XYZ file of N, CA and C in Angstrom:
642
model
N 76.171 108.927 86.634
C 76.606 109.990 85.991
C 76.343 111.273 87.311
N 77.378 111.987 87.342
C 77.504 112.901 88.276
C 77.409 114.481 88.048
N 77.280 115.259 88.924
C 77.714 116.828 88.087
C 79.103 116.632 88.838
N 79.734 117.861 88.157
C 81.137 117.788 88.166
C 81.335 118.942 89.391
N 82.518 118.644 90.608
C 82.600 119.453 91.561
C 84.126 120.055 91.112
N 83.985 121.728 91.161
C 85.284 122.491 90.981
C 85.895 122.842 91.867
N 87.700 122.637 91.526
C 88.404 122.322 92.139
C 88.179 123.721 93.094
N 89.135 124.023 94.113
C 88.823 124.849 94.961
C 89.876 125.694 94.776
N 89.511 127.342 94.771
C 90.852 128.333 94.355
C 91.187 128.769 95.403
N 92.811 129.525 95.523
C 93.006 130.466 96.508
C 92.766 131.898 96.330
N 92.472 132.313 97.854
C 91.949 133.616 97.477
C 92.843 134.658 96.685
N 92.263 135.508 96.542
C 93.007 136.195 95.072
C 94.477 137.000 95.669
N 94.568 136.932 96.573
C 95.438 137.800 97.120
C 96.708 136.833 97.687
N 96.481 135.439 97.810
C 97.224 134.514 98.258
C 97.490 133.556 97.509
N 97.384 133.818 96.149
C 98.194 132.521 94.537
C 99.255 132.437 95.460
N 99.589 130.848 95.305
C 100.738 130.528 95.865
C 101.778 130.570 94.504
N 103.350 130.257 94.566
C 103.957 130.275 93.833
C 104.515 128.845 93.400
N 104.121 128.604 92.061
C 104.971 127.086 91.334
C 105.289 127.760 90.485
N 106.023 126.076 89.982
C 106.788 126.497 88.763
C 105.430 126.463 87.526
N 105.946 126.696 86.502
C 105.124 126.674 85.024
C 105.132 125.244 84.723
N 104.636 124.655 83.930
C 104.067 123.396 82.986
C 105.111 123.815 81.925
N 106.106 122.764 81.628
C 105.582 121.088 82.026
C 106.611 120.699 83.291
N 106.677 119.939 84.479
C 107.402 119.599 85.082
C 108.133 118.418 85.022
N 109.329 118.221 85.335
C 109.892 117.309 84.845
C 110.595 116.711 86.381
N 110.866 115.433 86.488
C 111.493 114.510 87.874
C 111.698 113.358 87.349
N 112.785 112.841 88.270
C 113.802 111.458 88.609
C 112.848 110.920 89.736
N 111.957 109.805 89.160
C 111.109 109.492 90.202
C 111.038 107.778 90.475
N 110.257 107.352 91.540
C 110.292 106.214 91.763
C 108.950 105.676 91.554
N 107.971 104.839 90.860
C 106.433 104.559 91.297
C 106.139 103.351 91.257
N 104.773 103.199 91.936
C 104.031 102.153 91.796
C 102.598 102.366 90.808
N 102.250 101.470 90.512
C 101.065 101.403 90.066
C 99.587 100.147 89.659
N 98.575 100.002 90.115
C 98.275 99.258 89.944
C 96.886 99.000 89.907
N 95.768 98.354 89.072
C 94.767 98.000 88.602
C 93.727 97.312 89.263
N 92.995 98.219 89.593
C 91.904 97.263 91.011
C 90.353 97.156 90.608
N 89.677 96.587 90.713
C 88.328 95.941 90.542
C 87.490 96.502 92.149
N 87.143 97.545 91.930
C 86.135 98.333 92.808
C 84.843 97.867 93.256
N 84.293 97.828 94.603
C 83.012 96.991 95.361
C 82.161 97.390 94.527
N 81.572 98.920 94.227
C 80.852 99.291 93.159
C 80.797 99.916 92.247
N 79.802 100.315 91.234
C 79.711 100.843 89.992
C 80.466 102.063 89.849
N 81.767 102.647 89.303
C 82.128 103.576 89.637
C 81.349 104.977 88.676
N 80.919 105.801 89.885
C 80.118 107.201 89.397
C 81.130 108.306 88.981
N 80.961 108.395 87.368
C 81.680 109.372 86.568
C 80.806 111.092 86.378
N 81.372 111.895 86.101
C 80.747 113.076 86.226
C 80.359 112.784 84.794
N 79.225 114.079 84.363
C 78.137 114.301 82.737
C 79.058 114.290 81.725
N 79.293 113.526 80.965
C 80.205 113.733 79.693
C 81.368 113.130 79.085
N 81.133 111.551 80.315
C 82.363 110.870 80.612
C 81.907 109.843 80.711
N 82.169 108.105 79.908
C 82.130 107.137 80.550
C 82.756 106.072 80.792
N 82.897 105.037 81.051
C 83.723 104.337 81.182
C 84.046 103.806 80.671
N 85.473 103.480 80.757
C 86.508 102.830 79.366
C 86.900 101.412 80.216
N 85.636 100.623 79.252
C 85.483 99.276 79.749
C 85.006 99.112 81.153
N 85.301 97.920 81.679
C 84.354 97.884 83.108
C 83.476 98.964 83.800
N 82.747 99.229 84.449
C 82.626 99.897 85.119
C 82.862 99.999 86.658
N 83.770 98.956 86.698
C 84.331 98.516 88.208
C 85.667 99.069 88.495
N 86.012 99.552 87.652
C 87.567 99.754 87.761
C 88.599 101.135 88.141
N 89.172 100.785 88.776
C 90.064 102.130 89.828
C 91.180 101.486 89.448
N 92.396 102.741 89.374
C 93.677 102.887 89.041
C 94.385 103.517 89.969
N 95.231 102.975 90.748
C 95.880 103.302 92.185
C 97.250 104.040 91.847
N 98.394 105.352 91.727
C 99.311 105.230 91.136
C 99.701 106.310 92.945
N 100.923 105.636 92.800
C 101.648 105.707 93.786
C 103.655 106.497 93.063
N 103.774 107.702 93.770
C 104.990 108.413 93.312
C 105.644 108.732 93.960
N 106.960 108.869 93.926
C 107.928 109.873 94.446
C 108.987 110.246 93.465
N 108.588 111.298 93.634
C 109.154 112.591 93.159
C 110.406 112.564 93.641
N 111.811 112.446 93.527
C 112.849 112.706 94.056
C 113.567 113.906 94.014
N 113.812 114.199 92.521
C 114.249 115.803 92.348
C 113.321 115.756 90.914
N 113.302 117.797 90.950
C 113.112 118.190 89.948
C 112.231 119.258 89.922
N 111.459 119.841 89.055
C 110.518 120.566 89.286
C 110.257 120.947 90.700
N 109.889 120.005 91.064
C 109.483 120.044 92.947
C 110.032 118.589 93.374
N 109.925 118.383 94.506
C 110.345 117.601 95.369
C 109.123 116.694 96.352
N 108.447 115.699 95.579
C 107.159 115.423 96.661
C 106.689 113.912 96.381
N 105.989 113.900 97.339
C 105.452 112.606 96.660
C 103.468 112.429 96.886
N 102.863 111.479 95.775
C 101.746 111.744 95.183
C 101.429 110.276 95.159
N 99.673 110.617 95.392
C 98.610 109.081 95.307
C 97.669 109.729 94.439
N 97.454 109.298 93.878
C 96.045 109.446 92.410
C 95.248 107.942 92.390
N 94.153 108.430 92.787
C 93.367 107.375 92.228
C 92.029 107.659 91.536
N 92.195 106.888 90.574
C 91.179 107.429 89.424
C 90.730 105.997 88.240
N 90.004 106.289 87.239
C 89.555 105.710 86.535
C 89.748 105.909 85.228
N 89.810 104.719 83.992
C 89.908 104.921 82.556
C 88.852 105.186 82.500
N 88.390 106.024 81.526
C 87.747 107.018 81.087
C 87.149 107.151 79.070
N 86.377 107.402 78.826
C 86.394 108.015 76.955
C 85.765 109.022 77.703
N 85.831 110.526 77.067
C 85.047 111.582 76.913
C 83.730 111.804 75.755
N 82.869 112.911 75.507
C 82.493 112.459 74.922
C 83.044 112.546 72.526
N 84.080 113.162 72.926
C 84.616 113.238 71.573
C 85.487 112.139 71.815
N 85.568 111.251 72.138
C 86.327 109.919 71.693
C 87.888 110.339 72.321
N 88.430 111.150 72.908
C 89.430 111.005 73.813
C 89.438 110.144 75.424
N 90.576 109.926 75.501
C 90.598 108.622 76.711
C 91.327 108.928 77.893
N 91.531 108.691 78.618
C 92.484 108.435 79.573
C 92.235 108.452 81.121
N 92.726 108.932 82.401
C 92.322 108.606 83.410
C 92.167 109.906 84.251
N 90.445 109.351 84.799
C 89.901 110.915 85.501
C 90.454 110.672 86.619
N 90.888 111.589 87.062
C 91.716 111.860 88.928
C 90.147 112.050 89.791
N 89.768 111.019 90.595
C 88.928 111.070 91.369
C 89.406 112.028 92.589
N 90.402 111.394 92.875
C 91.459 111.785 94.498
C 92.520 112.057 94.071
N 93.070 113.157 94.737
C 94.950 112.928 95.141
C 95.607 113.635 95.662
N 96.568 112.965 96.330
C 97.045 113.493 97.680
C 98.749 114.202 97.178
N 99.124 115.303 97.637
C 100.568 115.421 97.334
C 101.309 115.601 98.766
N 102.591 115.193 99.112
C 103.104 116.142 100.117
C 103.710 117.526 100.001
N 103.388 118.416 99.049
C 104.065 119.604 99.182
C 102.815 120.474 98.561
N 102.568 121.831 100.022
C 102.159 122.725 99.009
C 101.896 123.413 98.079
N 102.784 123.727 97.056
C 103.368 124.007 95.674
C 102.276 123.095 95.274
N 103.206 121.826 94.502
C 102.836 120.754 94.368
C 101.042 121.035 93.931
N 100.262 120.892 95.201
C 98.736 120.929 95.520
C 98.581 121.920 94.665
N 99.253 123.369 94.876
C 98.430 124.161 94.022
C 98.271 124.369 92.589
N 99.363 123.906 92.402
C 99.777 123.265 91.285
C 99.447 122.469 90.439
N 98.564 121.463 91.274
C 97.758 120.645 90.810
C 96.396 120.742 90.204
N 96.293 121.435 91.147
C 94.428 122.256 90.977
C 94.767 123.672 89.924
N 95.771 123.918 89.637
C 95.285 125.494 89.161
C 95.925 125.514 87.847
N 97.429 124.596 87.344
C 97.754 124.062 86.201
C 96.842 123.258 85.362
N 96.371 122.164 86.358
C 96.210 121.008 85.310
C 94.107 121.087 86.125
N 94.023 121.393 86.604
C 91.750 121.677 87.293
C 92.089 119.877 88.231
N 93.472 119.415 88.954
C 92.382 118.455 89.742
C 92.672 118.338 91.065
N 91.921 117.336 91.044
C 91.393 117.385 92.549
C 92.324 116.965 93.698
N 93.574 118.167 93.774
C 94.897 117.461 94.849
C 95.254 118.271 96.460
N 95.126 117.482 97.865
C 94.939 118.207 98.440
C 96.014 117.658 99.027
N 96.377 118.065 100.078
C 97.830 118.073 100.595
C 97.553 116.687 101.939
N 98.769 115.784 102.275
C 98.817 114.827 102.805
C 100.619 114.731 103.430
N 100.478 114.066 104.314
C 101.909 113.724 104.737
C 102.174 112.229 103.954
N 103.076 111.917 104.066
C 103.620 110.301 103.672
C 104.932 109.784 104.649
N 104.532 108.706 105.359
C 105.379 107.896 106.313
C 105.511 106.847 105.964
N 106.769 107.123 105.669
C 107.113 105.149 103.924
C 108.041 104.254 105.562
N 107.831 103.527 104.921
C 108.513 102.375 105.517
C 109.190 101.364 104.614
N 109.901 100.558 105.085
C 110.957 99.586 104.110
C 109.992 99.368 103.515
N 108.370 98.792 103.378
C 107.958 98.006 102.369
C 105.893 98.792 102.775
N 106.435 99.346 102.788
C 104.554 99.927 103.338
C 104.797 101.591 103.250
N 103.813 102.576 102.698
C 103.678 104.145 103.271
C 102.046 104.201 103.776
N 102.399 105.149 104.906
C 101.105 105.415 105.469
C 100.767 106.802 105.176
N 99.850 107.520 105.084
C 99.269 108.736 104.072
C 97.835 108.900 105.050
N 98.401 109.922 105.635
C 97.496 111.119 106.428
C 97.530 112.737 106.502
N 96.191 112.824 106.215
C 96.003 114.459 106.410
C 95.555 114.947 107.645
N 95.202 116.452 107.530
C 95.136 116.760 108.293
C 93.103 116.459 109.614
N 92.449 115.819 108.478
C 91.334 114.878 109.042
C 91.770 113.448 109.530
N 92.975 113.291 109.699
C 93.287 111.832 109.584
C 94.079 110.737 108.319
N 93.769 109.653 109.115
C 94.421 108.454 108.263
C 93.926 108.579 106.310
N 93.992 108.394 105.562
C 93.867 108.359 104.437
C 93.749 107.172 103.732
N 95.037 106.495 103.871
C 95.485 104.942 103.147
C 96.716 104.793 103.740
N 96.825 103.403 103.992
C 98.108 102.607 104.414
C 98.126 101.280 102.823
N 99.486 101.324 102.090
C 100.051 100.626 101.096
C 100.795 99.665 101.656
N 100.589 98.667 101.132
C 102.101 97.958 101.273
C 102.563 97.291 99.865
N 103.860 97.847 99.942
C 104.911 97.756 98.793
C 105.355 96.509 98.957
N 105.710 95.928 97.169
C 106.708 95.244 97.000
C 107.976 95.822 96.463
N 109.027 95.749 96.225
C 110.133 96.705 96.042
C 111.267 95.582 95.515
N 111.057 94.510 94.637
C 111.680 94.046 94.283
C 112.780 94.733 93.032
N 114.016 94.239 92.420
C 114.834 94.813 92.221
C 114.077 94.909 90.351
N 114.017 95.994 89.289
C 113.904 96.054 88.322
C 114.863 95.666 87.437
N 113.928 94.289 86.454
C 114.836 93.529 85.702
C 114.816 93.608 84.547
N 113.763 94.109 83.860
C 113.229 94.547 82.441
C 113.775 95.584 81.555
N 113.648 95.894 80.139
C 114.432 97.129 79.663
C 113.627 97.870 80.097
N 114.401 99.499 79.960
C 113.235 100.335 79.997
C 112.489 100.790 78.587
N 111.200 101.011 79.374
C 109.967 101.307 78.016
C 109.602 102.573 78.366
N 108.964 103.404 77.890
C 108.640 104.610 76.972
C 106.864 104.416 76.972
N 106.414 105.635 77.418
C 105.022 105.815 76.938
C 104.301 106.832 77.644
N 103.167 107.511 77.598
C 102.254 108.325 77.566
C 101.131 108.009 78.201
N 100.499 108.515 78.707
C 99.257 108.564 79.626
C 98.353 110.016 80.141
N 97.440 110.414 79.968
C 96.443 111.177 79.577
C 95.500 111.192 81.221
N 96.292 112.545 82.736
C 94.915 112.756 83.317
C 93.938 113.500 83.413
N 92.909 113.665 83.075
C 91.949 113.924 83.164
C 91.342 114.406 84.305
N 91.407 116.278 84.000
C 90.318 117.335 85.241
C 89.714 117.868 84.689
N 89.284 118.805 85.475
C 88.378 120.004 84.893
C 88.807 121.244 85.165
N 89.352 122.092 84.054
C 90.103 123.755 84.325
C 89.186 124.657 83.711
N 88.104 125.473 84.445
C 88.301 126.660 83.511
C 86.598 126.739 82.902
N 85.626 125.136 83.047
C 85.064 124.984 82.262
C 85.370 123.607 81.136
N 86.357 123.612 81.651
C 87.043 122.768 79.942
C 87.262 121.566 81.059
N 87.597 120.572 80.351
C 88.141 119.716 80.118
C 89.593 119.636 79.970
N 90.216 119.248 81.364
C 92.076 119.266 81.315
C 92.405 118.218 80.978
N 93.104 117.842 79.465
C 94.128 116.558 79.594
C 95.044 116.526 80.101
N 95.951 116.331 80.609
C 97.204 116.329 80.496
C 98.175 115.185 80.584
N 98.932 115.936 79.629
C 99.688 114.210 78.942
C 100.966 113.990 80.189
N 101.458 112.995 80.409
C 102.193 112.607 81.354
C 103.488 111.567 80.433
N 104.582 111.848 80.330
C 105.309 111.158 79.521
C 106.125 110.235 80.531
N 106.597 109.095 80.226
C 106.753 108.330 81.446
C 108.113 107.251 80.302
N 109.417 107.178 81.198
C 110.267 106.319 81.187
C 111.258 105.720 81.700
N 110.778 104.774 82.074
C 111.612 104.453 83.261
C 111.416 102.610 83.119
N 112.602 102.280 83.950
C 112.741 100.477 84.314
C 111.776 99.379 85.110
N 111.220 98.526 84.504
C 109.773 98.100 85.469
C 110.090 96.908 85.717
N 109.995 96.613 86.890
C 109.843 95.279 87.616
C 108.710 95.321 87.939
N 108.550 93.835 88.425
C 107.932 93.243 89.600
C 107.516 94.188 90.710
N 105.743 94.516 90.913
C 106.188 95.617 92.884
C 104.459 96.041 92.752
N 103.975 94.644 93.525
C 102.577 94.533 93.880
C 102.238 95.949 94.880
N 101.485 96.267 94.470
C 100.463 97.716 95.370
C 99.711 96.939 96.153
N 99.376 96.891 97.777
C 98.170 96.283 97.963
C 97.482 97.386 99.272
N 96.135 97.256 99.152
C 95.631 97.871 99.706
C 95.482 97.187 101.520
N 96.182 98.316 102.468
C 95.757 97.967 104.275
C 94.773 98.100 104.669
N 94.915 99.942 104.498
C 93.888 100.898 104.999
C 93.127 101.229 104.578
N 91.865 101.619 104.195
C 91.153 102.816 103.021
C 90.097 103.659 103.664
N 90.261 105.182 103.659
C 89.237 105.858 104.185
C 88.129 106.388 103.653
N 87.420 105.845 104.565
C 85.646 105.973 103.660
C 86.066 107.277 103.096
N 86.500 108.192 103.150
C 86.077 109.581 101.819
C 86.598 109.513 100.387
N 86.926 108.095 100.360
C 87.051 107.800 99.225
C 86.071 107.970 98.532
N 86.268 108.106 97.309
C 84.928 108.187 95.899
C 85.028 106.518 95.696
N 86.471 105.861 95.940
C 85.887 104.629 95.025
C 86.235 104.013 96.382
N 86.002 102.256 96.593
C 85.667 101.462 97.405
C 87.076 100.499 96.261
N 88.098 99.892 96.016
C 89.005 99.271 95.733
C 88.732 97.836 96.625
N 88.839 96.795 95.832
C 89.258 95.766 97.074
C 91.058 95.682 97.243
N 91.349 95.001 98.495
C 92.743 94.948 98.442
C 93.723 94.492 97.364
N 93.686 93.561 96.226
C 94.553 93.278 95.932
C 94.269 93.403 94.207
N 95.157 94.292 93.891
C 95.527 94.313 92.463
C 95.890 93.505 90.717
N 94.818 93.815 90.332
C 94.546 92.131 89.271
C 96.067 92.610 89.064
N 96.329 93.269 88.135
C 97.823 93.792 87.835
C 98.687 94.559 88.794
N 99.708 94.612 88.574
C 99.812 96.027 89.346
C 102.015 95.867 88.711
N 102.646 97.025 88.687
C 104.573 97.261 88.571
C 104.871 98.389 89.036
N 106.250 98.022 89.533
C 106.418 99.371 89.968
C 107.977 99.811 88.709
N 107.978 101.193 88.659
C 109.247 101.858 87.933
C 110.233 101.964 88.793
N 111.122 101.983 88.673
C 113.014 102.217 89.379
C 113.584 102.108 88.486
N 114.381 103.082 88.051
C 114.150 104.673 88.240
C 113.394 105.105 86.794
N 112.493 106.218 86.658
C 111.140 107.062 86.062
C 111.474 108.128 85.827
N 111.692 108.091 84.597
C 111.587 110.214 84.191
C 110.634 110.176 83.805
N 109.737 111.329 84.178
C 108.288 111.652 84.383
C 108.428 113.261 84.223
N 108.082 113.920 82.572
C 107.516 114.580 82.211
C 105.505 115.485 82.438
N 105.127 116.107 82.719
C 104.168 116.119 83.141
C 104.023 117.507 82.101
N 102.958 117.569 80.708
C 103.406 118.498 79.648
C 101.764 119.659 80.706
N 102.033 120.499 79.619
C 100.675 122.000 79.889
C 99.375 120.629 79.378
N 97.861 121.557 79.530
C 97.027 120.470 79.344
C 96.466 121.136 77.937
N 95.616 119.672 77.927
C 95.023 120.206 76.404
C 93.629 120.815 77.041
N 92.921 121.831 76.779
C 91.304 122.444 77.134
C 90.501 121.581 75.901
N 89.519 120.718 76.475
C 88.161 120.818 75.733
C 87.060 120.623 76.035
N 85.880 121.179 75.196
C 84.449 121.518 75.683
C 84.060 120.531 76.089
């Protein structure tokens, strides 16, 4: 276990403007479940759900909605002491300044600003410190019926656990997401190939205000 590192906050006279929750988007995205090279370290008050060597990568292009931005989330499936479950977000990169501060101040997530450089079958992500990751993507046409599901992103907000429900409705298809390059700054060190992965396109996303738990 480890102590939780609070999210960074702006100066009192520099609080950015961003839309209030909920946020809604029309998007496309990829998600993959990966095995990590080492045991996942989690903050006190939570435990791994299943194996202690699992990581989830979620890559999303929010084309229109409350804001327009790209995001990469890196998380672990966890259970909190009160039996609530969700995906603890270790690290998160977004392409928009307002989305970064919204992620931090609305949901208590460690959002960082980065640039996303898209190619037909790949994306390269970099921030002011240098490369973050390069991901190879499959973009096969979605052929299954639309599905609806919900998952919760776990962060830490004002001394409480923040459980932010994300409602998803989208058309799934085969879409592998493979790691080509991965910076040493990542807390998790997943293997290059996922156990399983999927692509949703199109997808409708709604990010609800968080539930706060001690």
